[in-house]
Amino acid sequence: MRKVIIAGNWKMYKTRADALDMLQNFLNHLEPIPEDREIVICAPFTALETLSSALHGTRVRLGAQNIHWEAEGAYTGEISGPMLVDLGVRYVIVGHSERRQYFGETDATVNLRLRAAQRFGLTPILCVGESKQQRDAGETEDLICGQLKEDLQEVDQTNLVIAYEPIWAIGTGETCEAVEANRIIKLIRSQLTNPDVSILYGGSVKPNNIDEIIAQPEIDGALVGGASLAPGDFLRLVDFQS
Ligand code: PGA
């Protein structure tokens, strides 16, 4: 059974006070939202402990935005699985295009991070997606299949979420047409051995397009950046009407 997931990716936004403020406002209005959807907030490392306490006893799950493949070691600036688990983290984004683009993340390191997440009992949210240039050159399908092939080597598909995030649609306000996102997500599913993997769409998901996106048969939810930062917007997203 594919789980429906709405995950917020706060990227490098919010101090602890801002995070708590947003969360309290959000939680105050969460009650009427149907229980059939998983709600995840992937916060910056510095806000994880604060959010973990605030989320205790609620239905909202905590996520991180990166994980190193070793349990500990001389890796300045990195964070490990046991450190995240210690803070009550359940999900972790791996291979976001911003990590691939600006921080030298490769399919090989994405694969290491994915397997580490699983080894430490976390659920990885693997991001794949093409650039505008790759799309215009007709390379989208090959690129995505290639990413999946390398990223998923020896990965347990029973504890995995995938997000299709076309790079040109991230933070640009330019959403991929819902039908096109559905087509690519269908292609992603065809490359998997487990038909029950939840596959999300990400890239300029907003209150005004969430319902159309979720209505697509292959799309199991959304990974949301900008619109997950404000309580009103994020509430509307988790309250999608299908
Ligand atoms: P966006 O970001 O919703 O701001 O486009 C999505 C993401 O990067 O996961």
GROMACS .gro file of C-alpha atoms and ligand atoms in nm:
model
  251
    1MET     CA    1   0.000   0.000   0.000
    2ARG     CA    2   0.152   0.333  -0.105
    3LYS     CA    3   0.155   0.591   0.172
    4VAL     CA    4   0.051   0.949   0.092
    5ILE     CA    5   0.314   1.189   0.225
    6ILE     CA    6   0.335   1.565   0.237
    7ALA     CA    7   0.689   1.661   0.337
    8GLY     CA    8   0.813   2.013   0.398
    9ASN     CA    9   1.176   2.090   0.321
   10TRP     CA   10   1.273   2.399   0.516
   11LYS     CA   11   1.619   2.414   0.356
   12MET     CA   12   1.839   2.676   0.529
   13TYR     CA   13   1.553   2.871   0.682
   14LYS     CA   14   1.436   2.934   1.040
   15THR     CA   15   1.610   2.981   1.370
   16ARG     CA   16   1.478   2.773   1.660
   17ALA     CA   17   1.237   3.049   1.762
   18ASP     CA   18   1.103   3.081   1.405
   19ALA     CA   19   1.068   2.705   1.378
   20LEU     CA   20   0.873   2.680   1.700
   21ASP     CA   21   0.653   2.970   1.609
   22MET     CA   22   0.560   2.814   1.275
   23LEU     CA   23   0.506   2.474   1.429
   24GLN     CA   24   0.281   2.587   1.711
   25ASN     CA   25   0.065   2.779   1.469
   26PHE     CA   26   0.051   2.478   1.237
   27LEU     CA   27  -0.028   2.224   1.511
   28ASN     CA   28  -0.309   2.443   1.647
   29HIS     CA   29  -0.501   2.393   1.323
   30LEU     CA   30  -0.409   2.035   1.243
   31GLU     CA   31  -0.694   1.854   1.409
   32PRO     CA   32  -0.946   1.848   1.123
   33ILE     CA   33  -0.690   1.719   0.872
   34PRO     CA   34  -0.764   1.357   0.773
   35GLU     CA   35  -0.531   1.095   0.924
   36ASP     CA   36  -0.473   0.915   0.593
   37ARG     CA   37  -0.167   1.126   0.509
   38GLU     CA   38   0.176   1.133   0.663
   39ILE     CA   39   0.307   1.481   0.745
   40VAL     CA   40   0.682   1.535   0.762
   41ILE     CA   41   0.893   1.843   0.834
   42CYS     CA   42   1.256   1.826   0.721
   43ALA     CA   43   1.420   2.098   0.927
   44PRO     CA   44   1.774   2.237   0.946
   45PHE     CA   45   1.995   2.046   1.190
   46THR     CA   46   1.995   2.333   1.440
   47ALA     CA   47   1.616   2.317   1.480
   48LEU     CA   48   1.584   1.939   1.511
   49GLU     CA   49   1.606   1.912   1.888
   50THR     CA   50   1.357   2.193   1.947
   51LEU     CA   51   1.115   2.049   1.695
   52SER     CA   52   1.158   1.698   1.825
   53SER     CA   53   1.032   1.804   2.169
   54ALA     CA   54   0.750   2.009   2.022
   55LEU     CA   55   0.638   1.724   1.795
   56HIS     CA   56   0.636   1.464   2.070
   57GLY     CA   57   0.291   1.305   2.087
   58THR     CA   58   0.175   1.465   1.761
   59ARG     CA   59   0.123   1.297   1.424
   60VAL     CA   60   0.388   1.507   1.248
   61ARG     CA   61   0.717   1.328   1.175
   62LEU     CA   62   1.057   1.487   1.187
   63GLY     CA   63   1.299   1.475   0.895
   64ALA     CA   64   1.655   1.595   0.829
   65GLN     CA   65   1.811   1.719   0.506
   66ASN     CA   66   2.132   1.517   0.490
   67ILE     CA   67   2.314   1.225   0.651
   68HIS     CA   68   2.671   1.101   0.636
   69TRP     CA   69   2.741   0.734   0.567
   70GLU     CA   70   2.963   0.672   0.867
   71ALA     CA   71   2.835   0.650   1.225
   72GLU     CA   72   3.107   0.889   1.338
   73GLY     CA   73   3.447   1.015   1.228
   74ALA     CA   74   3.658   1.306   1.112
   75TYR     CA   75   3.405   1.455   0.868
   76THR     CA   76   3.381   1.825   0.948
   77GLY     CA   77   3.041   1.971   0.877
   78GLU     CA   78   2.862   1.639   0.841
   79ILE     CA   79   2.601   1.467   1.058
   80SER     CA   80   2.553   1.097   1.120
   81GLY     CA   81   2.263   0.855   1.143
   82PRO     CA   82   2.298   0.791   1.518
   83MET     CA   83   2.300   1.168   1.579
   84LEU     CA   84   1.974   1.206   1.387
   85VAL     CA   85   1.812   0.904   1.550
   86ASP     CA   86   1.909   1.045   1.889
   87LEU     CA   87   1.699   1.354   1.807
   88GLY     CA   88   1.390   1.159   1.709
   89VAL     CA   89   1.436   1.201   1.334
   90ARG     CA   90   1.249   0.949   1.114
   91TYR     CA   91   1.306   1.070   0.758
   92VAL     CA   92   1.603   1.215   0.576
   93ILE     CA   93   1.626   1.383   0.235
   94VAL     CA   94   1.910   1.240   0.027
   95GLY     CA   95   2.041   1.366  -0.304
   96HIS     CA   96   1.845   1.689  -0.323
   97SER     CA   97   1.943   1.873  -0.641
   98GLU     CA   98   2.079   2.163  -0.434
   99ARG     CA   99   2.323   1.919  -0.271
  100ARG     CA  100   2.412   1.771  -0.611
  101GLN     CA  101   2.449   2.116  -0.770
  102TYR     CA  102   2.630   2.317  -0.502
  103PHE     CA  103   2.799   2.063  -0.276
  104GLY     CA  104   2.940   1.805  -0.510
  105GLU     CA  105   2.697   1.528  -0.425
  106THR     CA  106   2.729   1.245  -0.678
  107ASP     CA  107   2.525   0.934  -0.741
  108ALA     CA  108   2.794   0.738  -0.559
  109THR     CA  109   2.771   0.949  -0.241
  110VAL     CA  110   2.392   0.958  -0.268
  111ASN     CA  111   2.397   0.578  -0.269
  112LEU     CA  112   2.621   0.568   0.039
  113ARG     CA  113   2.396   0.812   0.224
  114LEU     CA  114   2.081   0.622   0.127
  115ARG     CA  115   2.216   0.295   0.256
  116ALA     CA  116   2.337   0.460   0.575
  117ALA     CA  117   1.993   0.608   0.640
  118GLN     CA  118   1.841   0.262   0.615
  119ARG     CA  119   2.114   0.103   0.824
  120PHE     CA  120   2.036   0.344   1.107
  121GLY     CA  121   1.660   0.293   1.081
  122LEU     CA  122   1.568   0.614   0.899
  123THR     CA  123   1.352   0.640   0.588
  124PRO     CA  124   1.538   0.814   0.306
  125ILE     CA  125   1.359   1.047   0.066
  126LEU     CA  126   1.565   1.016  -0.251
  127CYS     CA  127   1.543   1.313  -0.489
  128VAL     CA  128   1.592   1.273  -0.862
  129GLY     CA  129   1.522   1.512  -1.147
  130GLU     CA  130   1.653   1.677  -1.460
  131SER     CA  131   1.775   2.029  -1.533
  132LYS     CA  132   1.611   2.256  -1.790
  133GLN     CA  133   1.898   2.194  -2.027
  134GLN     CA  134   1.863   1.818  -1.995
  135ARG     CA  135   1.487   1.842  -2.049
  136ASP     CA  136   1.529   2.059  -2.356
  137ALA     CA  137   1.783   1.814  -2.494
  138GLY     CA  138   1.533   1.528  -2.453
  139GLU     CA  139   1.747   1.357  -2.193
  140THR     CA  140   1.497   1.351  -1.904
  141GLU     CA  141   1.404   0.983  -1.914
  142ASP     CA  142   1.761   0.855  -1.957
  143LEU     CA  143   1.893   1.087  -1.688
  144ILE     CA  144   1.635   0.978  -1.433
  145CYS     CA  145   1.671   0.609  -1.508
  146GLY     CA  146   2.048   0.651  -1.477
  147GLN     CA  147   2.018   0.828  -1.142
  148LEU     CA  148   1.788   0.555  -1.010
  149LYS     CA  149   2.015   0.277  -1.130
  150GLU     CA  150   2.318   0.419  -0.951
  151ASP     CA  151   2.148   0.565  -0.644
  152LEU     CA  152   1.950   0.250  -0.564
  153GLN     CA  153   2.227  -0.007  -0.582
  154GLU     CA  154   2.184  -0.242  -0.284
  155VAL     CA  155   1.914  -0.017  -0.141
  156ASP     CA  156   1.621  -0.179   0.041
  157GLN     CA  157   1.311  -0.071  -0.149
  158THR     CA  158   1.081  -0.158   0.142
  159ASN     CA  159   1.202   0.147   0.334
  160LEU     CA  160   1.225   0.415   0.071
  161VAL     CA  161   1.048   0.726  -0.055
  162ILE     CA  162   1.137   0.889  -0.387
  163ALA     CA  163   1.072   1.248  -0.490
  164TYR     CA  164   1.069   1.350  -0.855
  165GLU     CA  165   1.193   1.707  -0.852
  166PRO     CA  166   1.261   1.865  -1.191
  167ILE     CA  167   1.535   2.117  -1.112
  168TRP     CA  168   1.382   2.385  -1.334
  169ALA     CA  169   1.064   2.376  -1.125
  170ILE     CA  170   1.231   2.417  -0.785
  171GLY     CA  171   1.180   2.758  -0.629
  172THR     CA  172   1.094   2.909  -0.966
  173GLY     CA  173   0.717   2.915  -0.951
  174GLU     CA  174   0.728   2.714  -1.273
  175THR     CA  175   0.550   2.388  -1.190
  176CYS     CA  176   0.584   2.083  -1.404
  177GLU     CA  177   0.242   2.008  -1.556
  178ALA     CA  178   0.069   1.757  -1.330
  179VAL     CA  179   0.017   1.516  -1.618
  180GLU     CA  180   0.384   1.533  -1.713
  181ALA     CA  181   0.494   1.479  -1.351
  182ASN     CA  182   0.260   1.181  -1.343
  183ARG     CA  183   0.421   1.041  -1.658
  184ILE     CA  184   0.773   1.067  -1.517
  185ILE     CA  185   0.666   0.922  -1.183
  186LYS     CA  186   0.512   0.628  -1.368
  187LEU     CA  187   0.846   0.581  -1.542
  188ILE     CA  188   1.025   0.591  -1.204
  189ARG     CA  189   0.787   0.329  -1.069
  190SER     CA  190   0.858   0.105  -1.365
  191GLN     CA  191   1.226   0.102  -1.267
  192LEU     CA  192   1.157  -0.024  -0.912
  193THR     CA  193   1.122  -0.376  -0.778
  194ASN     CA  194   0.879  -0.276  -0.502
  195PRO     CA  195   0.547  -0.138  -0.635
  196ASP     CA  196   0.464   0.007  -0.293
  197VAL     CA  197   0.733   0.277  -0.284
  198SER     CA  198   0.570   0.619  -0.235
  199ILE     CA  199   0.678   0.861  -0.506
  200LEU     CA  200   0.628   1.233  -0.446
  201TYR     CA  201   0.641   1.532  -0.676
  202GLY     CA  202   0.843   1.839  -0.580
  203GLY     CA  203   0.894   2.177  -0.745
  204SER     CA  204   0.683   2.486  -0.678
  205VAL     CA  205   0.401   2.296  -0.512
  206LYS     CA  206   0.163   2.560  -0.376
  207PRO     CA  207  -0.186   2.581  -0.224
  208ASN     CA  208  -0.327   2.654  -0.569
  209ASN     CA  209  -0.186   2.346  -0.744
  210ILE     CA  210  -0.166   2.077  -0.473
  211ASP     CA  211  -0.510   1.929  -0.544
  212GLU     CA  212  -0.440   1.886  -0.914
  213ILE     CA  213  -0.104   1.725  -0.840
  214ILE     CA  214  -0.238   1.483  -0.580
  215ALA     CA  215  -0.526   1.389  -0.811
  216GLN     CA  216  -0.277   1.225  -1.048
  217PRO     CA  217  -0.289   0.847  -1.008
  218GLU     CA  218   0.088   0.790  -0.985
  219ILE     CA  219   0.168   1.081  -0.751
  220ASP     CA  220   0.170   0.987  -0.382
  221GLY     CA  221   0.233   1.326  -0.227
  222ALA     CA  222   0.463   1.624  -0.241
  223LEU     CA  223   0.800   1.747  -0.125
  224VAL     CA  224   0.758   2.118  -0.068
  225GLY     CA  225   1.012   2.393  -0.014
  226GLY     CA  226   0.887   2.753  -0.009
  227ALA     CA  227   0.523   2.678   0.068
  228SER     CA  228   0.615   2.470   0.374
  229LEU     CA  229   0.760   2.771   0.555
  230ALA     CA  230   0.434   2.950   0.637
  231PRO     CA  231   0.180   2.773   0.859
  232GLY     CA  232  -0.124   2.875   0.651
  233ASP     CA  233   0.023   2.752   0.324
  234PHE     CA  234   0.152   2.428   0.468
  235LEU     CA  235  -0.184   2.361   0.634
  236ARG     CA  236  -0.357   2.402   0.301
  237LEU     CA  237  -0.111   2.157   0.144
  238VAL     CA  238  -0.164   1.886   0.404
  239ASP     CA  239  -0.538   1.952   0.373
  240PHE     CA  240  -0.531   1.867   0.001
  241GLN     CA  241  -0.864   1.759  -0.145
  242SER     CA  242  -0.846   1.443  -0.351
  243PGA     P1  243   1.002   2.455  -0.382
  243PGA     O1  244   1.119   2.351  -0.341
  243PGA     O2  245   0.873   2.394  -0.333
  243PGA     O3  246   1.037   2.582  -0.312
  243PGA     O4  247   1.005   2.465  -0.530
  243PGA     C1  248   1.101   2.212  -0.351
  243PGA     C2  249   1.225   2.139  -0.304
  243PGA     O5  250   1.336   2.188  -0.327
  243PGA     O6  251   1.214   2.031  -0.243
   0.00000   0.00000   0.00000
